[in-house]
């Protein structure tokens, strides 16, 4: 029954490693997002895909690469992890853009880079 | 520069009172504004959306106002309960229709 799911929930890794976070939504939405929430709880958009096409790409290091194999999935791959990448990453989805509807968030993935 | 500020980082209120949270923005012209609730260790949950041509929206004990002249939204929780304790985030659509920019959040604590 989970609407937006993410795996893993926790990720602890060393600097320099490459890691991926997976996101799936079963709401039939066209648009999916990745957000980063830092230690001060500030939530900031990173990427958005609409029907597998990238539509929002904020100023994010190119070590971060989103991939959308189909409109129900949006994965985030991070290369050469740095200490500053430690944060909680949230995936979200929303219905068609024209409806101005709400975004549905996943439970988050807490990434800790040591 | 563009900013979205929520009145205070934390707000303490007694059960039964009305909590009022403020969201102020500068240098944006949003078509709509949303309010979300976030509990510790969880993702934000949508509460209400208000469009630029709407002055007020209500849902049960929640009320949102939107003043595009003052560039401000007020979020009210009437008859507040300890279960209302959470962080509340305002979000404006900025840029493309689906892009949301979030405020800094206000942590509300409702005590008995």
mmCIF file with all atom_site columns, C-alpha atoms in Angstrom:
data_model
loop_
_atom_site.group_PDB
_atom_site.id
_atom_site.type_symbol
_atom_site.label_atom_id
_atom_site.label_alt_id
_atom_site.label_comp_id
_atom_site.label_asym_id
_atom_site.label_entity_id
_atom_site.label_seq_id
_atom_site.pdbx_PDB_ins_code
_atom_site.Cartn_x
_atom_site.Cartn_y
_atom_site.Cartn_z
_atom_site.occupancy
_atom_site.B_iso_or_equiv
_atom_site.pdbx_formal_charge
_atom_site.auth_seq_id
_atom_site.auth_comp_id
_atom_site.auth_asym_id
_atom_site.auth_atom_id
_atom_site.pdbx_PDB_model_num
ATOM 1   C CA . UNK A 1 1   ? 0.000   0.000  0.000   1.00 0.00 ? 1   UNK A CA 1
ATOM 2   C CA . UNK A 1 2   ? 3.022   2.300  0.278   1.00 0.00 ? 2   UNK A CA 1
ATOM 3   C CA . UNK A 1 3   ? 2.546   5.212  -2.127  1.00 0.00 ? 3   UNK A CA 1
ATOM 4   C CA . UNK A 1 4   ? 6.158   6.402  -2.466  1.00 0.00 ? 4   UNK A CA 1
ATOM 5   C CA . UNK A 1 5   ? 8.876   4.050  -1.256  1.00 0.00 ? 5   UNK A CA 1
ATOM 6   C CA . UNK A 1 6   ? 12.620  4.490  -1.043  1.00 0.00 ? 6   UNK A CA 1
ATOM 7   C CA . UNK A 1 7   ? 15.470  2.099  -0.397  1.00 0.00 ? 7   UNK A CA 1
ATOM 8   C CA . UNK A 1 8   ? 17.553  1.991  1.629   1.00 0.00 ? 8   UNK A CA 1
ATOM 9   C CA . UNK A 1 9   ? 16.253  3.893  4.650   1.00 0.00 ? 9   UNK A CA 1
ATOM 10  C CA . UNK A 1 10  ? 19.764  4.337  6.031   1.00 0.00 ? 10  UNK A CA 1
ATOM 11  C CA . UNK A 1 11  ? 23.035  4.428  4.144   1.00 0.00 ? 11  UNK A CA 1
ATOM 12  C CA . UNK A 1 12  ? 26.412  4.759  5.839   1.00 0.00 ? 12  UNK A CA 1
ATOM 13  C CA . UNK A 1 13  ? 29.464  4.832  3.602   1.00 0.00 ? 13  UNK A CA 1
ATOM 14  C CA . UNK A 1 14  ? 33.001  6.096  3.269   1.00 0.00 ? 14  UNK A CA 1
ATOM 15  C CA . UNK A 1 15  ? 34.126  9.181  1.387   1.00 0.00 ? 15  UNK A CA 1
ATOM 16  C CA . UNK A 1 16  ? 34.918  8.469  -2.246  1.00 0.00 ? 16  UNK A CA 1
ATOM 17  C CA . UNK A 1 17  ? 32.445  5.598  -2.614  1.00 0.00 ? 17  UNK A CA 1
ATOM 18  C CA . UNK A 1 18  ? 29.623  5.448  -5.165  1.00 0.00 ? 18  UNK A CA 1
ATOM 19  C CA . UNK A 1 19  ? 26.096  4.710  -3.960  1.00 0.00 ? 19  UNK A CA 1
ATOM 20  C CA . UNK A 1 20  ? 22.533  4.594  -5.278  1.00 0.00 ? 20  UNK A CA 1
ATOM 21  C CA . UNK A 1 21  ? 19.144  5.306  -3.741  1.00 0.00 ? 21  UNK A CA 1
ATOM 22  C CA . UNK A 1 22  ? 16.027  3.837  -5.326  1.00 0.00 ? 22  UNK A CA 1
ATOM 23  C CA . UNK A 1 23  ? 12.532  5.310  -5.433  1.00 0.00 ? 23  UNK A CA 1
ATOM 24  C CA . UNK A 1 24  ? 9.258   3.854  -6.615  1.00 0.00 ? 24  UNK A CA 1
ATOM 25  C CA . UNK A 1 25  ? 5.729   5.260  -6.638  1.00 0.00 ? 25  UNK A CA 1
ATOM 26  C CA . UNK A 1 26  ? 2.521   3.316  -7.201  1.00 0.00 ? 26  UNK A CA 1
ATOM 27  C CA . UNK A 1 27  ? 0.251   6.357  -7.525  1.00 0.00 ? 27  UNK A CA 1
ATOM 28  C CA . UNK A 1 28  ? 0.353   6.508  -11.315 1.00 0.00 ? 28  UNK A CA 1
ATOM 29  C CA . UNK A 1 29  ? 1.885   9.988  -11.188 1.00 0.00 ? 29  UNK A CA 1
ATOM 30  C CA . UNK A 1 30  ? 3.787   11.433 -14.127 1.00 0.00 ? 30  UNK A CA 1
ATOM 31  C CA . UNK A 1 31  ? 6.240   13.589 -12.192 1.00 0.00 ? 31  UNK A CA 1
ATOM 32  C CA . UNK A 1 32  ? 8.877   12.540 -9.677  1.00 0.00 ? 32  UNK A CA 1
ATOM 33  C CA . UNK A 1 33  ? 11.428  14.519 -7.670  1.00 0.00 ? 33  UNK A CA 1
ATOM 34  C CA . UNK A 1 34  ? 14.528  14.264 -5.548  1.00 0.00 ? 34  UNK A CA 1
ATOM 35  C CA . UNK A 1 35  ? 15.002  16.618 -2.592  1.00 0.00 ? 35  UNK A CA 1
ATOM 36  C CA . UNK A 1 36  ? 17.857  17.043 -0.147  1.00 0.00 ? 36  UNK A CA 1
ATOM 37  C CA . UNK A 1 37  ? 17.181  17.996 3.482   1.00 0.00 ? 37  UNK A CA 1
ATOM 38  C CA . UNK A 1 38  ? 20.278  19.192 5.295   1.00 0.00 ? 38  UNK A CA 1
ATOM 39  C CA . UNK A 1 39  ? 21.094  19.176 8.996   1.00 0.00 ? 39  UNK A CA 1
ATOM 40  C CA . UNK A 1 40  ? 19.230  22.467 9.458   1.00 0.00 ? 40  UNK A CA 1
ATOM 41  C CA . UNK A 1 41  ? 16.118  20.755 8.042   1.00 0.00 ? 41  UNK A CA 1
ATOM 42  C CA . UNK A 1 42  ? 16.108  22.934 4.918   1.00 0.00 ? 42  UNK A CA 1
ATOM 43  C CA . UNK A 1 43  ? 14.426  21.037 2.082   1.00 0.00 ? 43  UNK A CA 1
ATOM 44  C CA . UNK A 1 44  ? 15.762  21.792 -1.388  1.00 0.00 ? 44  UNK A CA 1
ATOM 45  C CA . UNK A 1 45  ? 14.802  20.419 -4.789  1.00 0.00 ? 45  UNK A CA 1
ATOM 46  C CA . UNK A 1 46  ? 17.525  18.676 -6.763  1.00 0.00 ? 46  UNK A CA 1
ATOM 47  C CA . UNK A 1 47  ? 15.864  17.098 -9.797  1.00 0.00 ? 47  UNK A CA 1
ATOM 48  C CA . UNK A 1 48  ? 12.478  16.460 -11.332 1.00 0.00 ? 48  UNK A CA 1
ATOM 49  C CA . UNK A 1 49  ? 11.403  14.067 -14.072 1.00 0.00 ? 49  UNK A CA 1
ATOM 50  C CA . UNK A 1 50  ? 8.139   14.111 -15.989 1.00 0.00 ? 50  UNK A CA 1
ATOM 51  C CA . UNK A 1 51  ? 7.372   10.902 -17.868 1.00 0.00 ? 51  UNK A CA 1
ATOM 52  C CA . UNK A 1 52  ? 11.049  9.892  -17.775 1.00 0.00 ? 52  UNK A CA 1
ATOM 53  C CA . UNK A 1 53  ? 12.191  13.288 -19.065 1.00 0.00 ? 53  UNK A CA 1
ATOM 54  C CA . UNK A 1 54  ? 14.344  15.614 -16.926 1.00 0.00 ? 54  UNK A CA 1
ATOM 55  C CA . UNK A 1 55  ? 12.492  18.903 -16.368 1.00 0.00 ? 55  UNK A CA 1
ATOM 56  C CA . UNK A 1 56  ? 14.178  20.402 -13.307 1.00 0.00 ? 56  UNK A CA 1
ATOM 57  C CA . UNK A 1 57  ? 17.901  20.262 -12.699 1.00 0.00 ? 57  UNK A CA 1
ATOM 58  C CA . UNK A 1 58  ? 19.010  22.567 -9.935  1.00 0.00 ? 58  UNK A CA 1
ATOM 59  C CA . UNK A 1 59  ? 22.600  23.529 -9.274  1.00 0.00 ? 59  UNK A CA 1
ATOM 60  C CA . UNK A 1 60  ? 23.729  20.109 -8.173  1.00 0.00 ? 60  UNK A CA 1
ATOM 61  C CA . UNK A 1 61  ? 27.271  18.692 -8.622  1.00 0.00 ? 61  UNK A CA 1
ATOM 62  C CA . UNK A 1 62  ? 27.450  16.368 -11.608 1.00 0.00 ? 62  UNK A CA 1
ATOM 63  C CA . UNK A 1 63  ? 28.468  13.600 -9.190  1.00 0.00 ? 63  UNK A CA 1
ATOM 64  C CA . UNK A 1 64  ? 24.704  13.272 -8.706  1.00 0.00 ? 64  UNK A CA 1
ATOM 65  C CA . UNK A 1 65  ? 22.948  11.544 -11.586 1.00 0.00 ? 65  UNK A CA 1
ATOM 66  C CA . UNK A 1 66  ? 19.248  10.733 -11.584 1.00 0.00 ? 66  UNK A CA 1
ATOM 67  C CA . UNK A 1 67  ? 17.896  7.931  -13.731 1.00 0.00 ? 67  UNK A CA 1
ATOM 68  C CA . UNK A 1 68  ? 14.272  7.207  -14.564 1.00 0.00 ? 68  UNK A CA 1
ATOM 69  C CA . UNK A 1 69  ? 13.836  3.773  -16.185 1.00 0.00 ? 69  UNK A CA 1
ATOM 70  C CA . UNK A 1 70  ? 10.060  4.265  -16.294 1.00 0.00 ? 70  UNK A CA 1
ATOM 71  C CA . UNK A 1 71  ? 7.633   6.820  -14.918 1.00 0.00 ? 71  UNK A CA 1
ATOM 72  C CA . UNK A 1 72  ? 7.135   4.869  -11.678 1.00 0.00 ? 72  UNK A CA 1
ATOM 73  C CA . UNK A 1 73  ? 10.826  4.847  -10.761 1.00 0.00 ? 73  UNK A CA 1
ATOM 74  C CA . UNK A 1 74  ? 13.418  7.530  -10.172 1.00 0.00 ? 74  UNK A CA 1
ATOM 75  C CA . UNK A 1 75  ? 16.801  6.477  -8.856  1.00 0.00 ? 75  UNK A CA 1
ATOM 76  C CA . UNK A 1 76  ? 19.635  8.676  -7.630  1.00 0.00 ? 76  UNK A CA 1
ATOM 77  C CA . UNK A 1 77  ? 23.245  7.670  -8.149  1.00 0.00 ? 77  UNK A CA 1
ATOM 78  C CA . UNK A 1 78  ? 25.995  9.549  -6.346  1.00 0.00 ? 78  UNK A CA 1
ATOM 79  C CA . UNK A 1 79  ? 29.645  9.206  -7.336  1.00 0.00 ? 79  UNK A CA 1
ATOM 80  C CA . UNK A 1 80  ? 32.708  10.009 -5.246  1.00 0.00 ? 80  UNK A CA 1
ATOM 81  C CA . UNK A 1 81  ? 30.755  10.753 -2.084  1.00 0.00 ? 81  UNK A CA 1
ATOM 82  C CA . UNK A 1 82  ? 31.859  13.697 0.039   1.00 0.00 ? 82  UNK A CA 1
ATOM 83  C CA . UNK A 1 83  ? 31.252  14.578 3.685   1.00 0.00 ? 83  UNK A CA 1
ATOM 84  C CA . UNK A 1 84  ? 28.906  17.397 2.612   1.00 0.00 ? 84  UNK A CA 1
ATOM 85  C CA . UNK A 1 85  ? 26.622  14.906 0.909   1.00 0.00 ? 85  UNK A CA 1
ATOM 86  C CA . UNK A 1 86  ? 25.470  13.696 4.318   1.00 0.00 ? 86  UNK A CA 1
ATOM 87  C CA . UNK A 1 87  ? 21.768  14.559 4.515   1.00 0.00 ? 87  UNK A CA 1
ATOM 88  C CA . UNK A 1 88  ? 18.329  13.044 4.231   1.00 0.00 ? 88  UNK A CA 1
ATOM 89  C CA . UNK A 1 89  ? 17.236  12.526 0.634   1.00 0.00 ? 89  UNK A CA 1
ATOM 90  C CA . UNK A 1 90  ? 13.536  12.489 -0.158  1.00 0.00 ? 90  UNK A CA 1
ATOM 91  C CA . UNK A 1 91  ? 11.834  11.230 -3.264  1.00 0.00 ? 91  UNK A CA 1
ATOM 92  C CA . UNK A 1 92  ? 8.406   12.647 -4.146  1.00 0.00 ? 92  UNK A CA 1
ATOM 93  C CA . UNK A 1 93  ? 5.803   12.382 -6.875  1.00 0.00 ? 93  UNK A CA 1
ATOM 94  C CA . UNK A 1 94  ? 2.894   14.489 -8.063  1.00 0.00 ? 94  UNK A CA 1
ATOM 95  C CA . UNK A 1 95  ? -0.033  14.250 -10.483 1.00 0.00 ? 95  UNK A CA 1
ATOM 96  C CA . UNK A 1 96  ? 0.025   16.040 -13.870 1.00 0.00 ? 96  UNK A CA 1
ATOM 97  C CA . UNK A 1 97  ? 1.622   19.486 -13.678 1.00 0.00 ? 97  UNK A CA 1
ATOM 98  C CA . UNK A 1 98  ? -1.459  21.406 -14.808 1.00 0.00 ? 98  UNK A CA 1
ATOM 99  C CA . UNK A 1 99  ? -3.407  20.318 -11.730 1.00 0.00 ? 99  UNK A CA 1
ATOM 100 C CA . UNK A 1 100 ? -1.080  22.200 -9.330  1.00 0.00 ? 100 UNK A CA 1
ATOM 101 C CA . UNK A 1 101 ? -1.602  19.327 -6.933  1.00 0.00 ? 101 UNK A CA 1
ATOM 102 C CA . UNK A 1 102 ? 0.315   18.289 -3.891  1.00 0.00 ? 102 UNK A CA 1
ATOM 103 C CA . UNK A 1 103 ? 3.509   16.320 -3.804  1.00 0.00 ? 103 UNK A CA 1
ATOM 104 C CA . UNK A 1 104 ? 3.653   12.946 -2.098  1.00 0.00 ? 104 UNK A CA 1
ATOM 105 C CA . UNK A 1 105 ? 6.902   12.277 -0.300  1.00 0.00 ? 105 UNK A CA 1
ATOM 106 C CA . UNK A 1 106 ? 8.679   9.052  0.490   1.00 0.00 ? 106 UNK A CA 1
ATOM 107 C CA . UNK A 1 107 ? 10.015  8.231  3.971   1.00 0.00 ? 107 UNK A CA 1
ATOM 108 C CA . UNK A 1 108 ? 13.504  9.511  3.185   1.00 0.00 ? 108 UNK A CA 1
ATOM 109 C CA . UNK A 1 109 ? 16.989  7.982  3.014   1.00 0.00 ? 109 UNK A CA 1
ATOM 110 C CA . UNK A 1 110 ? 19.446  9.158  5.637   1.00 0.00 ? 110 UNK A CA 1
ATOM 111 C CA . UNK A 1 111 ? 22.895  9.194  4.033   1.00 0.00 ? 111 UNK A CA 1
ATOM 112 C CA . UNK A 1 112 ? 25.932  9.447  6.292   1.00 0.00 ? 112 UNK A CA 1
ATOM 113 C CA . UNK A 1 113 ? 29.339  9.860  4.696   1.00 0.00 ? 113 UNK A CA 1
ATOM 114 C CA . UNK A 1 114 ? 32.274  9.105  6.982   1.00 0.00 ? 114 UNK A CA 1
ATOM 115 C CA . UNK B 2 1   ? 17.612  37.897 -3.604  1.00 0.00 ? 1   UNK B CA 1
ATOM 116 C CA . UNK B 2 2   ? 14.750  35.432 -3.348  1.00 0.00 ? 2   UNK B CA 1
ATOM 117 C CA . UNK B 2 3   ? 13.750  34.293 0.114   1.00 0.00 ? 3   UNK B CA 1
ATOM 118 C CA . UNK B 2 4   ? 11.032  32.359 1.873   1.00 0.00 ? 4   UNK B CA 1
ATOM 119 C CA . UNK B 2 5   ? 10.986  32.838 5.632   1.00 0.00 ? 5   UNK B CA 1
ATOM 120 C CA . UNK B 2 6   ? 8.789   31.298 8.270   1.00 0.00 ? 6   UNK B CA 1
ATOM 121 C CA . UNK B 2 7   ? 8.274   33.446 11.314  1.00 0.00 ? 7   UNK B CA 1
ATOM 122 C CA . UNK B 2 8   ? 10.093  31.495 13.920  1.00 0.00 ? 8   UNK B CA 1
ATOM 123 C CA . UNK B 2 9   ? 12.063  28.354 14.177  1.00 0.00 ? 9   UNK B CA 1
ATOM 124 C CA . UNK B 2 10  ? 9.905   27.152 17.057  1.00 0.00 ? 10  UNK B CA 1
ATOM 125 C CA . UNK B 2 11  ? 6.501   28.006 18.459  1.00 0.00 ? 11  UNK B CA 1
ATOM 126 C CA . UNK B 2 12  ? 5.143   26.769 21.782  1.00 0.00 ? 12  UNK B CA 1
ATOM 127 C CA . UNK B 2 13  ? 1.415   26.919 22.413  1.00 0.00 ? 13  UNK B CA 1
ATOM 128 C CA . UNK B 2 14  ? -1.032  25.617 24.960  1.00 0.00 ? 14  UNK B CA 1
ATOM 129 C CA . UNK B 2 15  ? -3.572  22.968 24.023  1.00 0.00 ? 15  UNK B CA 1
ATOM 130 C CA . UNK B 2 16  ? -6.875  24.457 22.888  1.00 0.00 ? 16  UNK B CA 1
ATOM 131 C CA . UNK B 2 17  ? -5.365  27.717 21.662  1.00 0.00 ? 17  UNK B CA 1
ATOM 132 C CA . UNK B 2 18  ? -5.011  28.775 18.036  1.00 0.00 ? 18  UNK B CA 1
ATOM 133 C CA . UNK B 2 19  ? -1.548  28.417 16.545  1.00 0.00 ? 19  UNK B CA 1
ATOM 134 C CA . UNK B 2 20  ? -0.645  30.931 13.849  1.00 0.00 ? 20  UNK B CA 1
ATOM 135 C CA . UNK B 2 21  ? 2.370   30.322 11.625  1.00 0.00 ? 21  UNK B CA 1
ATOM 136 C CA . UNK B 2 22  ? 3.672   32.861 9.136   1.00 0.00 ? 22  UNK B CA 1
ATOM 137 C CA . UNK B 2 23  ? 5.303   32.451 5.747   1.00 0.00 ? 23  UNK B CA 1
ATOM 138 C CA . UNK B 2 24  ? 6.812   35.536 4.116   1.00 0.00 ? 24  UNK B CA 1
ATOM 139 C CA . UNK B 2 25  ? 8.466   35.628 0.730   1.00 0.00 ? 25  UNK B CA 1
ATOM 140 C CA . UNK B 2 26  ? 10.344  38.163 -1.374  1.00 0.00 ? 26  UNK B CA 1
ATOM 141 C CA . UNK B 2 27  ? 11.008  38.399 -5.095  1.00 0.00 ? 27  UNK B CA 1
ATOM 142 C CA . UNK B 2 28  ? 8.665   35.582 -6.034  1.00 0.00 ? 28  UNK B CA 1
ATOM 143 C CA . UNK B 2 29  ? 5.287   35.691 -7.775  1.00 0.00 ? 29  UNK B CA 1
ATOM 144 C CA . UNK B 2 30  ? 3.882   32.261 -7.015  1.00 0.00 ? 30  UNK B CA 1
ATOM 145 C CA . UNK B 2 31  ? 0.719   30.997 -8.678  1.00 0.00 ? 31  UNK B CA 1
ATOM 146 C CA . UNK B 2 32  ? 0.007   28.961 -5.548  1.00 0.00 ? 32  UNK B CA 1
ATOM 147 C CA . UNK B 2 33  ? 1.339   28.175 -2.111  1.00 0.00 ? 33  UNK B CA 1
ATOM 148 C CA . UNK B 2 34  ? 1.204   24.923 -0.154  1.00 0.00 ? 34  UNK B CA 1
ATOM 149 C CA . UNK B 2 35  ? 1.574   23.930 3.470   1.00 0.00 ? 35  UNK B CA 1
ATOM 150 C CA . UNK B 2 36  ? 3.098   20.635 4.596   1.00 0.00 ? 36  UNK B CA 1
ATOM 151 C CA . UNK B 2 37  ? 3.528   18.896 7.923   1.00 0.00 ? 37  UNK B CA 1
ATOM 152 C CA . UNK B 2 38  ? 6.696   16.960 8.737   1.00 0.00 ? 38  UNK B CA 1
ATOM 153 C CA . UNK B 2 39  ? 7.093   14.649 11.718  1.00 0.00 ? 39  UNK B CA 1
ATOM 154 C CA . UNK B 2 40  ? 10.572  13.586 12.917  1.00 0.00 ? 40  UNK B CA 1
ATOM 155 C CA . UNK B 2 41  ? 12.073  10.886 10.727  1.00 0.00 ? 41  UNK B CA 1
ATOM 156 C CA . UNK B 2 42  ? 9.318   11.130 8.101   1.00 0.00 ? 42  UNK B CA 1
ATOM 157 C CA . UNK B 2 43  ? 8.695   12.843 4.801   1.00 0.00 ? 43  UNK B CA 1
ATOM 158 C CA . UNK B 2 44  ? 6.539   15.966 4.522   1.00 0.00 ? 44  UNK B CA 1
ATOM 159 C CA . UNK B 2 45  ? 2.790   15.434 4.196   1.00 0.00 ? 45  UNK B CA 1
ATOM 160 C CA . UNK B 2 46  ? 0.615   17.806 2.205   1.00 0.00 ? 46  UNK B CA 1
ATOM 161 C CA . UNK B 2 47  ? -2.023  19.767 4.126   1.00 0.00 ? 47  UNK B CA 1
ATOM 162 C CA . UNK B 2 48  ? -3.451  22.596 2.037   1.00 0.00 ? 48  UNK B CA 1
ATOM 163 C CA . UNK B 2 49  ? -2.973  24.435 -1.254  1.00 0.00 ? 49  UNK B CA 1
ATOM 164 C CA . UNK B 2 50  ? -4.103  27.999 -1.888  1.00 0.00 ? 50  UNK B CA 1
ATOM 165 C CA . UNK B 2 51  ? -4.010  29.719 -5.258  1.00 0.00 ? 51  UNK B CA 1
ATOM 166 C CA . UNK B 2 52  ? -2.982  33.323 -5.937  1.00 0.00 ? 52  UNK B CA 1
ATOM 167 C CA . UNK B 2 53  ? -6.587  34.349 -6.614  1.00 0.00 ? 53  UNK B CA 1
ATOM 168 C CA . UNK B 2 54  ? -7.839  32.830 -3.339  1.00 0.00 ? 54  UNK B CA 1
ATOM 169 C CA . UNK B 2 55  ? -7.785  34.742 -0.079  1.00 0.00 ? 55  UNK B CA 1
ATOM 170 C CA . UNK B 2 56  ? -8.574  31.906 2.299   1.00 0.00 ? 56  UNK B CA 1
ATOM 171 C CA . UNK B 2 57  ? -8.857  28.127 2.407   1.00 0.00 ? 57  UNK B CA 1
ATOM 172 C CA . UNK B 2 58  ? -10.142 25.904 5.191   1.00 0.00 ? 58  UNK B CA 1
ATOM 173 C CA . UNK B 2 59  ? -9.914  22.224 6.012   1.00 0.00 ? 59  UNK B CA 1
ATOM 174 C CA . UNK B 2 60  ? -11.286 21.017 9.328   1.00 0.00 ? 60  UNK B CA 1
ATOM 175 C CA . UNK B 2 61  ? -9.283  22.861 12.025  1.00 0.00 ? 61  UNK B CA 1
ATOM 176 C CA . UNK B 2 62  ? -6.850  24.325 9.512   1.00 0.00 ? 62  UNK B CA 1
ATOM 177 C CA . UNK B 2 63  ? -7.102  27.697 7.795   1.00 0.00 ? 63  UNK B CA 1
ATOM 178 C CA . UNK B 2 64  ? -4.696  29.272 5.330   1.00 0.00 ? 64  UNK B CA 1
ATOM 179 C CA . UNK B 2 65  ? -4.705  32.848 4.046   1.00 0.00 ? 65  UNK B CA 1
ATOM 180 C CA . UNK B 2 66  ? -2.702  34.202 1.128   1.00 0.00 ? 66  UNK B CA 1
ATOM 181 C CA . UNK B 2 67  ? -1.982  37.897 0.622   1.00 0.00 ? 67  UNK B CA 1
ATOM 182 C CA . UNK B 2 68  ? -0.042  38.428 -2.603  1.00 0.00 ? 68  UNK B CA 1
ATOM 183 C CA . UNK B 2 69  ? 0.297   42.159 -1.879  1.00 0.00 ? 69  UNK B CA 1
ATOM 184 C CA . UNK B 2 70  ? 1.951   41.574 1.482   1.00 0.00 ? 70  UNK B CA 1
ATOM 185 C CA . UNK B 2 71  ? 3.664   38.466 0.059   1.00 0.00 ? 71  UNK B CA 1
ATOM 186 C CA . UNK B 2 72  ? 2.543   36.518 3.077   1.00 0.00 ? 72  UNK B CA 1
ATOM 187 C CA . UNK B 2 73  ? 0.608   33.414 4.008   1.00 0.00 ? 73  UNK B CA 1
ATOM 188 C CA . UNK B 2 74  ? -0.774  32.673 7.455   1.00 0.00 ? 74  UNK B CA 1
ATOM 189 C CA . UNK B 2 75  ? -1.489  29.129 8.608   1.00 0.00 ? 75  UNK B CA 1
ATOM 190 C CA . UNK B 2 76  ? -3.848  28.681 11.541  1.00 0.00 ? 76  UNK B CA 1
ATOM 191 C CA . UNK B 2 77  ? -4.593  25.584 13.597  1.00 0.00 ? 77  UNK B CA 1
ATOM 192 C CA . UNK B 2 78  ? -7.600  26.140 15.825  1.00 0.00 ? 78  UNK B CA 1
ATOM 193 C CA . UNK B 2 79  ? -8.248  24.171 19.034  1.00 0.00 ? 79  UNK B CA 1
ATOM 194 C CA . UNK B 2 80  ? -4.682  22.879 18.857  1.00 0.00 ? 80  UNK B CA 1
ATOM 195 C CA . UNK B 2 81  ? -3.860  19.444 20.277  1.00 0.00 ? 81  UNK B CA 1
ATOM 196 C CA . UNK B 2 82  ? -0.582  17.811 21.339  1.00 0.00 ? 82  UNK B CA 1
ATOM 197 C CA . UNK B 2 83  ? -0.919  15.624 18.205  1.00 0.00 ? 83  UNK B CA 1
ATOM 198 C CA . UNK B 2 84  ? -0.500  18.786 16.124  1.00 0.00 ? 84  UNK B CA 1
ATOM 199 C CA . UNK B 2 85  ? 3.105   19.060 17.337  1.00 0.00 ? 85  UNK B CA 1
ATOM 200 C CA . UNK B 2 86  ? 5.314   18.826 14.248  1.00 0.00 ? 86  UNK B CA 1
ATOM 201 C CA . UNK B 2 87  ? 7.320   20.982 11.851  1.00 0.00 ? 87  UNK B CA 1
ATOM 202 C CA . UNK B 2 88  ? 5.216   22.920 9.351   1.00 0.00 ? 88  UNK B CA 1
ATOM 203 C CA . UNK B 2 89  ? 6.649   23.925 6.002   1.00 0.00 ? 89  UNK B CA 1
ATOM 204 C CA . UNK B 2 90  ? 5.311   26.411 3.499   1.00 0.00 ? 90  UNK B CA 1
ATOM 205 C CA . UNK B 2 91  ? 6.191   25.918 -0.158  1.00 0.00 ? 91  UNK B CA 1
ATOM 206 C CA . UNK B 2 92  ? 5.785   28.213 -3.149  1.00 0.00 ? 92  UNK B CA 1
ATOM 207 C CA . UNK B 2 93  ? 5.696   27.205 -6.763  1.00 0.00 ? 93  UNK B CA 1
ATOM 208 C CA . UNK B 2 94  ? 8.636   28.945 -8.369  1.00 0.00 ? 94  UNK B CA 1
ATOM 209 C CA . UNK B 2 95  ? 9.769   28.600 -11.962 1.00 0.00 ? 95  UNK B CA 1
ATOM 210 C CA . UNK B 2 96  ? 7.982   25.726 -13.706 1.00 0.00 ? 96  UNK B CA 1
ATOM 211 C CA . UNK B 2 97  ? 4.519   24.791 -12.479 1.00 0.00 ? 97  UNK B CA 1
ATOM 212 C CA . UNK B 2 98  ? 5.747   21.730 -10.617 1.00 0.00 ? 98  UNK B CA 1
ATOM 213 C CA . UNK B 2 99  ? 8.761   23.270 -8.906  1.00 0.00 ? 99  UNK B CA 1
ATOM 214 C CA . UNK B 2 100 ? 8.320   23.956 -5.207  1.00 0.00 ? 100 UNK B CA 1
ATOM 215 C CA . UNK B 2 101 ? 10.661  26.038 -3.082  1.00 0.00 ? 101 UNK B CA 1
ATOM 216 C CA . UNK B 2 102 ? 10.275  25.363 0.613   1.00 0.00 ? 102 UNK B CA 1
ATOM 217 C CA . UNK B 2 103 ? 10.486  27.708 3.556   1.00 0.00 ? 103 UNK B CA 1
ATOM 218 C CA . UNK B 2 104 ? 12.709  27.188 6.553   1.00 0.00 ? 104 UNK B CA 1
ATOM 219 C CA . UNK B 2 105 ? 9.958   25.520 8.602   1.00 0.00 ? 105 UNK B CA 1
ATOM 220 C CA . UNK B 2 106 ? 8.426   26.222 12.017  1.00 0.00 ? 106 UNK B CA 1
ATOM 221 C CA . UNK B 2 107 ? 8.507   23.595 14.738  1.00 0.00 ? 107 UNK B CA 1
ATOM 222 C CA . UNK B 2 108 ? 5.221   23.714 16.638  1.00 0.00 ? 108 UNK B CA 1
ATOM 223 C CA . UNK B 2 109 ? 4.965   22.270 20.130  1.00 0.00 ? 109 UNK B CA 1
ATOM 224 C CA . UNK B 2 110 ? 1.504   22.005 21.693  1.00 0.00 ? 110 UNK B CA 1
ATOM 225 C CA . UNK B 2 111 ? 1.565   21.379 25.428  1.00 0.00 ? 111 UNK B CA 1
ATOM 226 C CA . UNK B 2 112 ? -1.146  20.286 27.838  1.00 0.00 ? 112 UNK B CA 1
#
